[in-house]
PDB file of C-alpha atoms and ligand atoms in Angstrom:
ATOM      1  CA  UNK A   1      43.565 -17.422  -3.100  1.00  0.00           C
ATOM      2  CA  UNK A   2      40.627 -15.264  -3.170  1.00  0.00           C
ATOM      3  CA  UNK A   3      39.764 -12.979  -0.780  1.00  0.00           C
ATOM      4  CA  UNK A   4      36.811 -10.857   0.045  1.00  0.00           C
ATOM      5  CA  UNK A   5      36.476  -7.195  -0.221  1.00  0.00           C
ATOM      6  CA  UNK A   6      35.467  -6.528   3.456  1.00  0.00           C
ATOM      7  CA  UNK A   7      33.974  -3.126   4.896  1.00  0.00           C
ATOM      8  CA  UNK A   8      33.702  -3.126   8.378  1.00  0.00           C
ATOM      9  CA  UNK A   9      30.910  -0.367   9.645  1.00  0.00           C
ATOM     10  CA  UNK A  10      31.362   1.561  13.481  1.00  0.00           C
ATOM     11  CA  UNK A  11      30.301   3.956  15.435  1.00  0.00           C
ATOM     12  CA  UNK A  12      32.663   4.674  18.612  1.00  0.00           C
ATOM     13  CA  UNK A  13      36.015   3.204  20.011  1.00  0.00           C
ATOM     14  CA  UNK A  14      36.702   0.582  16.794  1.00  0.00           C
ATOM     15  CA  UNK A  15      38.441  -2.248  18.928  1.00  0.00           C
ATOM     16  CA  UNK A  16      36.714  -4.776  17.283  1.00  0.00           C
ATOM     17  CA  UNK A  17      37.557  -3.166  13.887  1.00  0.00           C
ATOM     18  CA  UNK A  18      41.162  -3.132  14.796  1.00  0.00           C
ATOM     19  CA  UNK A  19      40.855  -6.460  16.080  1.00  0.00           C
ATOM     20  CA  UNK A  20      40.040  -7.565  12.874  1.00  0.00           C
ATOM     21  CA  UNK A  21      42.612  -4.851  10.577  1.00  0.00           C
ATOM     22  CA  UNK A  22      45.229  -6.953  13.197  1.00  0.00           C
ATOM     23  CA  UNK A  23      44.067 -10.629  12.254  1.00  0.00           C
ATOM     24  CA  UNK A  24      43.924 -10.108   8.645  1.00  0.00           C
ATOM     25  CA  UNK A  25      47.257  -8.131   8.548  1.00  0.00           C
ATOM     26  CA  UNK A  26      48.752 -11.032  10.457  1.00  0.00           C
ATOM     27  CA  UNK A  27      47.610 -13.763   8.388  1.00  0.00           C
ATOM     28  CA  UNK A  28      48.288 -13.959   4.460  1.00  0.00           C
ATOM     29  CA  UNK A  29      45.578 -16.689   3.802  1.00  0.00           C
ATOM     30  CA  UNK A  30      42.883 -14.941   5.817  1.00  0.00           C
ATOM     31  CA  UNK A  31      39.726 -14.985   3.355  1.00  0.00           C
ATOM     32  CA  UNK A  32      39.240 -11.323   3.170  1.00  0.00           C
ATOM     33  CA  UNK A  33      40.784  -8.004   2.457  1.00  0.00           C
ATOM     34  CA  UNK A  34      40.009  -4.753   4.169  1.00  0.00           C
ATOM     35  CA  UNK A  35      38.175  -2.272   1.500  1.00  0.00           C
ATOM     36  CA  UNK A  36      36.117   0.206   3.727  1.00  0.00           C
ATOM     37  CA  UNK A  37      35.899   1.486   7.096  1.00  0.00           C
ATOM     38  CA  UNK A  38      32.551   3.294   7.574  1.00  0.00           C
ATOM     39  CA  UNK A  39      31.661   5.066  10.863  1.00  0.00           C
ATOM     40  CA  UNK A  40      27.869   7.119  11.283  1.00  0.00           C
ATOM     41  CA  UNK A  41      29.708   9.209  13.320  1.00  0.00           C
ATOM     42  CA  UNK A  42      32.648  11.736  12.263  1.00  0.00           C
ATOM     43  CA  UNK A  43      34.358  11.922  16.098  1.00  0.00           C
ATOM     44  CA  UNK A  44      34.563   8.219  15.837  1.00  0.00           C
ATOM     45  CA  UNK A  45      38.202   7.291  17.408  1.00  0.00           C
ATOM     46  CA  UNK A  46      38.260   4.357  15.351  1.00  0.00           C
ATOM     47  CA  UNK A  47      38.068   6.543  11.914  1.00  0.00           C
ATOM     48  CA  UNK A  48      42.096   7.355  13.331  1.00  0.00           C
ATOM     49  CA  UNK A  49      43.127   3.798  13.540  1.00  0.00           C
ATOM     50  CA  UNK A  50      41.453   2.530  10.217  1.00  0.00           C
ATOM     51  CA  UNK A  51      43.546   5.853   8.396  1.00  0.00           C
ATOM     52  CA  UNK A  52      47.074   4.603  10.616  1.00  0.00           C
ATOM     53  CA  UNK A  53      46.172   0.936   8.728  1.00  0.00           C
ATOM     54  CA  UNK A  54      45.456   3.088   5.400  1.00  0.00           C
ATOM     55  CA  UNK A  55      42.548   1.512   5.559  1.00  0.00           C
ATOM     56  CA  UNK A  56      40.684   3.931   3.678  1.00  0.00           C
ATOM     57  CA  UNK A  57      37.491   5.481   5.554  1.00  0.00           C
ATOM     58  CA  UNK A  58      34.235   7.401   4.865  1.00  0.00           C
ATOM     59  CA  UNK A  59      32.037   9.137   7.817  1.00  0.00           C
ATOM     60  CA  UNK A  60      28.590   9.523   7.153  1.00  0.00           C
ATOM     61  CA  UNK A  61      26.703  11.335   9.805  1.00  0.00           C
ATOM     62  CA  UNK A  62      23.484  10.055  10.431  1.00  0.00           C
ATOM     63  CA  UNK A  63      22.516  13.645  12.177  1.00  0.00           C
ATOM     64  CA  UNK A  64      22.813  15.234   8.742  1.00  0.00           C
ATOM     65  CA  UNK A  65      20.107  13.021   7.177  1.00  0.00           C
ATOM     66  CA  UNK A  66      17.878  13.925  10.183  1.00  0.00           C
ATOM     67  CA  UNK A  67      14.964  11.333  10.229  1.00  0.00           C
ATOM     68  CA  UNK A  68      15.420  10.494   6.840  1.00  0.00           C
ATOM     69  CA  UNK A  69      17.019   6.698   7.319  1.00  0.00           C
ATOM     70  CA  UNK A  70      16.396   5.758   3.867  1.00  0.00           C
ATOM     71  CA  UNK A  71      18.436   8.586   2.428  1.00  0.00           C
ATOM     72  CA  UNK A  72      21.228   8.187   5.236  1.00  0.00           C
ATOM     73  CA  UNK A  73      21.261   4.412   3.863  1.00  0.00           C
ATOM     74  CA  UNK A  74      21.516   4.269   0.319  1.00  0.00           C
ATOM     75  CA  UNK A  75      24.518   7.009   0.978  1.00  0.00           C
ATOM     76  CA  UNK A  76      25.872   4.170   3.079  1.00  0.00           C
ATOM     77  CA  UNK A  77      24.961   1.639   0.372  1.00  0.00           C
ATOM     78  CA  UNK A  78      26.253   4.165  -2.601  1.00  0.00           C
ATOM     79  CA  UNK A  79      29.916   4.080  -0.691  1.00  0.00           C
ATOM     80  CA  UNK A  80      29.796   0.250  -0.274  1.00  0.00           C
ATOM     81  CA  UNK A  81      28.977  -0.214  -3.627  1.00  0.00           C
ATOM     82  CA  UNK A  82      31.989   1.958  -4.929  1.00  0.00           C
ATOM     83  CA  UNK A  83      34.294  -0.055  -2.550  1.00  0.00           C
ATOM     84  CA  UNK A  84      33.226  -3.106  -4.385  1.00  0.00           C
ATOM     85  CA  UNK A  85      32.637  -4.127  -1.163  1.00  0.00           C
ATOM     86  CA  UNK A  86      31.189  -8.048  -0.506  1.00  0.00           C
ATOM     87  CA  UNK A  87      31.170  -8.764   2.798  1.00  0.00           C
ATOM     88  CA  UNK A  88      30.073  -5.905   6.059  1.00  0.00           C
ATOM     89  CA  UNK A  89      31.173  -6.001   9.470  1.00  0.00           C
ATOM     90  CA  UNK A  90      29.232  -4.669  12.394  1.00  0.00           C
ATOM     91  CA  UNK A  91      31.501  -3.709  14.830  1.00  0.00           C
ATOM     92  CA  UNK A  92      29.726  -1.454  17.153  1.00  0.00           C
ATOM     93  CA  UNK A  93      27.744   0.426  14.334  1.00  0.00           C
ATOM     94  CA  UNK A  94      24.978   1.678  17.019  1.00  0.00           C
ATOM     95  CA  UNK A  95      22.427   2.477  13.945  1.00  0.00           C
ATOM     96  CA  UNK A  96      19.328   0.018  13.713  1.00  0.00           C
ATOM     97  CA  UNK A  97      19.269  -0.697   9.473  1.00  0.00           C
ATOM     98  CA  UNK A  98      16.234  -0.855   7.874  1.00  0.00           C
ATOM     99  CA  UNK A  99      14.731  -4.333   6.157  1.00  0.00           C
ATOM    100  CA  UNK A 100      15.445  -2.348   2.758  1.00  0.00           C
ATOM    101  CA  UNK A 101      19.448  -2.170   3.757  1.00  0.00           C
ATOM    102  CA  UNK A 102      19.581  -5.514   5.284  1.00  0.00           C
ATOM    103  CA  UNK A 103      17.879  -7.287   2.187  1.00  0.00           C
ATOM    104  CA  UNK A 104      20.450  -5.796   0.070  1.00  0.00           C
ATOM    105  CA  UNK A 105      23.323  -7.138   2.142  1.00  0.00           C
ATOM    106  CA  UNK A 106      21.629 -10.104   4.000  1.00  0.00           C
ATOM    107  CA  UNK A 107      23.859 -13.253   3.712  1.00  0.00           C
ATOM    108  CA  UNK A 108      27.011 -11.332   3.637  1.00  0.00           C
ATOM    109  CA  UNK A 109      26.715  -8.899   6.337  1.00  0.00           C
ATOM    110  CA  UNK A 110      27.523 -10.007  10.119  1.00  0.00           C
ATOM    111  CA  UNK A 111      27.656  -8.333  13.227  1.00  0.00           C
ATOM    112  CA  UNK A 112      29.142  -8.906  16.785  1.00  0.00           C
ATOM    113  CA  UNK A 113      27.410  -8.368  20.183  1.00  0.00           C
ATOM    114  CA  UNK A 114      27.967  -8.464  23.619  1.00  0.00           C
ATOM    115  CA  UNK A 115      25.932 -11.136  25.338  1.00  0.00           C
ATOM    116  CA  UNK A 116      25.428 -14.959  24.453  1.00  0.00           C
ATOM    117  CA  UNK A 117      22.584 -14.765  22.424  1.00  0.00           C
ATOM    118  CA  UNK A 118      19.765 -15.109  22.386  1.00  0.00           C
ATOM    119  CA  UNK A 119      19.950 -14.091  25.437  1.00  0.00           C
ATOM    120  CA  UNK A 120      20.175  -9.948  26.271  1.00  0.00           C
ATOM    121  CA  UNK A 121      19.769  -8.391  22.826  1.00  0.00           C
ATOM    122  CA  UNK A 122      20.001  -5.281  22.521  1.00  0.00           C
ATOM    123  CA  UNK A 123      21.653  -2.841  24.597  1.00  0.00           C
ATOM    124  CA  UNK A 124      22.741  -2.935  28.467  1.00  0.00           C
ATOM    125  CA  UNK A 125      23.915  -6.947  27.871  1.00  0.00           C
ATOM    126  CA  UNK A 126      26.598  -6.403  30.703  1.00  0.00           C
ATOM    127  CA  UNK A 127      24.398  -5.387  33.476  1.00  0.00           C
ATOM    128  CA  UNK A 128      21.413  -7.312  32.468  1.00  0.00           C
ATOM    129  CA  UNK A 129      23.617 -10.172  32.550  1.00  0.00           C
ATOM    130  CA  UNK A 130      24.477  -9.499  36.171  1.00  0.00           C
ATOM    131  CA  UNK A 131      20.911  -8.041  37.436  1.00  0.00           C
ATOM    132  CA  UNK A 132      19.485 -11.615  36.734  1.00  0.00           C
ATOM    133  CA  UNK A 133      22.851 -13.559  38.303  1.00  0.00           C
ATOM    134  CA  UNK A 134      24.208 -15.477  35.706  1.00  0.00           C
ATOM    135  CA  UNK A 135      26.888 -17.349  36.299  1.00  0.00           C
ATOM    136  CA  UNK A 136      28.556 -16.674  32.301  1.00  0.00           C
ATOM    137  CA  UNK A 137      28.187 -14.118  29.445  1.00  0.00           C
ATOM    138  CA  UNK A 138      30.229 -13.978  26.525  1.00  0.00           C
ATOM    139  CA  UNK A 139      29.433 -12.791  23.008  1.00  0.00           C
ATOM    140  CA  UNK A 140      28.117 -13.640  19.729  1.00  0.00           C
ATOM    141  CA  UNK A 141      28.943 -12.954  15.905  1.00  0.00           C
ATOM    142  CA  UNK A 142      25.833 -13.769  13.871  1.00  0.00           C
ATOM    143  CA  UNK A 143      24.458 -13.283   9.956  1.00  0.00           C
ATOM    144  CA  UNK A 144      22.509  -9.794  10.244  1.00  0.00           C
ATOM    145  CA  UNK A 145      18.616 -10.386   9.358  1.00  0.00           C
ATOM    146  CA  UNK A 146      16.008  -7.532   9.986  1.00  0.00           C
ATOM    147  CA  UNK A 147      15.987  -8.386  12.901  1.00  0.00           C
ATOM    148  CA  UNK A 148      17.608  -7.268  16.318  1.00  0.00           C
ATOM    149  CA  UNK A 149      20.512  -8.994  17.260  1.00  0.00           C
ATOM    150  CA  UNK A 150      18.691 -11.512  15.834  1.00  0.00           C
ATOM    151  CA  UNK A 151      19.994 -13.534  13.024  1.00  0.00           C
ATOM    152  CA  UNK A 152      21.873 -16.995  12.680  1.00  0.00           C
ATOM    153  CA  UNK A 153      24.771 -17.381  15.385  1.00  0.00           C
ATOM    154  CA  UNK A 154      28.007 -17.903  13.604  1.00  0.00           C
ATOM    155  CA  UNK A 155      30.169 -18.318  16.575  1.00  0.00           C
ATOM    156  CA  UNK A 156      29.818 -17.346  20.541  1.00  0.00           C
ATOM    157  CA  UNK A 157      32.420 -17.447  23.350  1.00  0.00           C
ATOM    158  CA  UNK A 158      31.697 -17.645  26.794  1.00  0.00           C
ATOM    159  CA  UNK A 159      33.293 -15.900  29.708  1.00  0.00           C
ATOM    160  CA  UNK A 160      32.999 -16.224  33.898  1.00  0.00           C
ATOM    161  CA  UNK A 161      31.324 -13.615  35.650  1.00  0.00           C
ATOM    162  CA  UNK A 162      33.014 -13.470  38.896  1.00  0.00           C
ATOM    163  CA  UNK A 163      32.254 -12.197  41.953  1.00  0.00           C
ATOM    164  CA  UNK A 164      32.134  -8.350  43.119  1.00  0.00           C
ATOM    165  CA  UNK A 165      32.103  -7.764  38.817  1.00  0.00           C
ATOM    166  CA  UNK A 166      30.732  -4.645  37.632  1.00  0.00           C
ATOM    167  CA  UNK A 167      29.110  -3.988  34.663  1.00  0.00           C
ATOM    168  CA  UNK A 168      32.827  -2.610  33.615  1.00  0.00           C
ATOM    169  CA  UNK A 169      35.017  -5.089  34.760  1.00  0.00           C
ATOM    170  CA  UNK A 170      32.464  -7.387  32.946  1.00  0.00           C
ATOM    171  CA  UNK A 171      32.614  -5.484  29.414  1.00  0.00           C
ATOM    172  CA  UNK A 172      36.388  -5.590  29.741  1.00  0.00           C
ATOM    173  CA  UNK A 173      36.901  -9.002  29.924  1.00  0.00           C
ATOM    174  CA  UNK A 174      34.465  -9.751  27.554  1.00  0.00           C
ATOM    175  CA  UNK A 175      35.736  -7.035  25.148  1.00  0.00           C
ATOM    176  CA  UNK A 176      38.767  -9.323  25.291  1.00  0.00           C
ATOM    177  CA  UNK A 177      36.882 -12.383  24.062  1.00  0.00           C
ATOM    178  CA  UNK A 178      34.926 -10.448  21.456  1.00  0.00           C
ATOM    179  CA  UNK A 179      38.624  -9.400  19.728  1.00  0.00           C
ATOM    180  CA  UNK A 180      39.460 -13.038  19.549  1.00  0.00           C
ATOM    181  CA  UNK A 181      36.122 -14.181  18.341  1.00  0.00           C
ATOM    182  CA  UNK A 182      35.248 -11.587  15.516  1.00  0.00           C
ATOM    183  CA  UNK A 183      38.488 -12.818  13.201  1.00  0.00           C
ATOM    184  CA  UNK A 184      37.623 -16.773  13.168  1.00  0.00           C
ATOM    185  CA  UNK A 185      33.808 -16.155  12.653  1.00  0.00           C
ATOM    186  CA  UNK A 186      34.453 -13.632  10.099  1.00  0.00           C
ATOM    187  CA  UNK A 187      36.781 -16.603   8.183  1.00  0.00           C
ATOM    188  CA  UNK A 188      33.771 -18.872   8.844  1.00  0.00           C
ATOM    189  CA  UNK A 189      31.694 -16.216   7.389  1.00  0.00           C
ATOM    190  CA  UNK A 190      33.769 -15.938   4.272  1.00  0.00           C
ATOM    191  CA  UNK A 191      34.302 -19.597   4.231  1.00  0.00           C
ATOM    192  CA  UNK A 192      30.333 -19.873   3.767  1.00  0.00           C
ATOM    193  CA  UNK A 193      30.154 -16.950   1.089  1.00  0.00           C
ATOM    194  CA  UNK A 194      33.038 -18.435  -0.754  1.00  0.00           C
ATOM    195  CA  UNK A 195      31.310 -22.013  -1.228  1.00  0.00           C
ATOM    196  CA  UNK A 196      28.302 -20.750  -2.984  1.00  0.00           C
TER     197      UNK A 196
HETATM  198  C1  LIG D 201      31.388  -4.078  21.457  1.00  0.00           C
HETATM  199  O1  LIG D 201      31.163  -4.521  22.756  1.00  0.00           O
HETATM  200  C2  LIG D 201      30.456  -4.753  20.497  1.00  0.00           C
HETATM  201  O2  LIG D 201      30.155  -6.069  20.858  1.00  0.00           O
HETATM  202  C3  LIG D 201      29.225  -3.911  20.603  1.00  0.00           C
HETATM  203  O3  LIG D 201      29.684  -2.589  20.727  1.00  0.00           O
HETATM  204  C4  LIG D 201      30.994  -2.615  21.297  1.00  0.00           C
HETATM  205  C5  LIG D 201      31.882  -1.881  20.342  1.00  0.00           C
HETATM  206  O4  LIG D 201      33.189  -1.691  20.845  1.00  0.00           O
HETATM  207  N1  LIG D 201      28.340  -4.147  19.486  1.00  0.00           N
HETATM  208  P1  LIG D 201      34.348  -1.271  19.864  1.00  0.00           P
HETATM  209  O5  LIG D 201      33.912   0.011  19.163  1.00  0.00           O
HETATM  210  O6  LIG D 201      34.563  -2.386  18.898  1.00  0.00           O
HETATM  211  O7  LIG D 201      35.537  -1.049  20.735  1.00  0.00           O
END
């Protein structure tokens, strides 16, 4: 069975990575196969997790490339390459890319985000969500396009917000929906790449 090479980029905490590491480890027909974890920033926590799955991982920071995104990118897109990676994860990887990055990767990179879209992109989803008085939120894993947040939805899942939530107890229990989404979009994702 054929499996992709996946790299899966951060920035922070990596849940959502390990989420994933955990899915594929504990499944031997999931489509893809860990290659790369990349994070933008060296402190990351999740860089520690990915090296406890030897997963191997590269940190690139951003700060060193001061404004220069293009150069900080084709670093990026240099390490990808090597990994023989063919298929990106966004999993908290707080950098905006630039239309040059995303039309190098666009139909095999996806990323996940905390709101249903298309409502809330961007940042603050959580308390957004509960500033206008929705009743749900959930998240979303779509196809990255040079856009914001803003490419085709793959897969969303929706969660209550109840009452006296805060913006934290609101992450949480989405964070919890976001670790069981990410896996079974990213085997729809691979299921898509895989028929072309
Ligand atoms: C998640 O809520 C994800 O949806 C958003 O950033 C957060 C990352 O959390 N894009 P983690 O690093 O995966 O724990």
């Amino acid at each position: 069975m054929r499996r992709l090479k996946l790299a899966i980029l951060i920035s922070g905490r990596g849940s959502n990575m390990e989420a994933l590491l955990k899915a594929i480890a504990a499944d031997l027909d999931f489509p893809a196969t860990p290659v790369l974890v990349a994070s933008n920033k060296p402190d990351a926590p999740g860089l520690e997790i990915a090296d406890a799955a030897d997963v191997p991982t590269v940190a690139l920071d951003h700060r060193d490339y001061g404004k220069d995104r293009a150069a900080f990118e084709k670093e990026l897109d240099d390490e990808l390459r090597r990994s023989g990676t063919e298929i990106i994860a966004l999993a908290g990887f707080m950098r905006v890319l630039t239309p040059w990055f995303v039309s190098r990767w666009e139909g095999r990179m996806i990323n996940i985000h905390p709101s249903l879209l298309p409502k809330y992109k961007g940042l603050d989803t959580h308390q957004r969500a509960l500033d206008a008085g929705d009743s749900e939120a959930g998240c979303t894993v779509h196809w990255v396009n040079s856009g914001v947040d803003d490419g085709e939805i793959i897969a969303q899942a929706r969660v209550p917000i109840l009452r006296g939530d805060t913006e934290d107890t609101l992450a949480a229990r989405t964070l919890i929906a976001e670790h069981m989404l990410f896996p079974e979009a990213l085997k729809i994702a691979c299921a898509k790449i895989l028929k072309r």
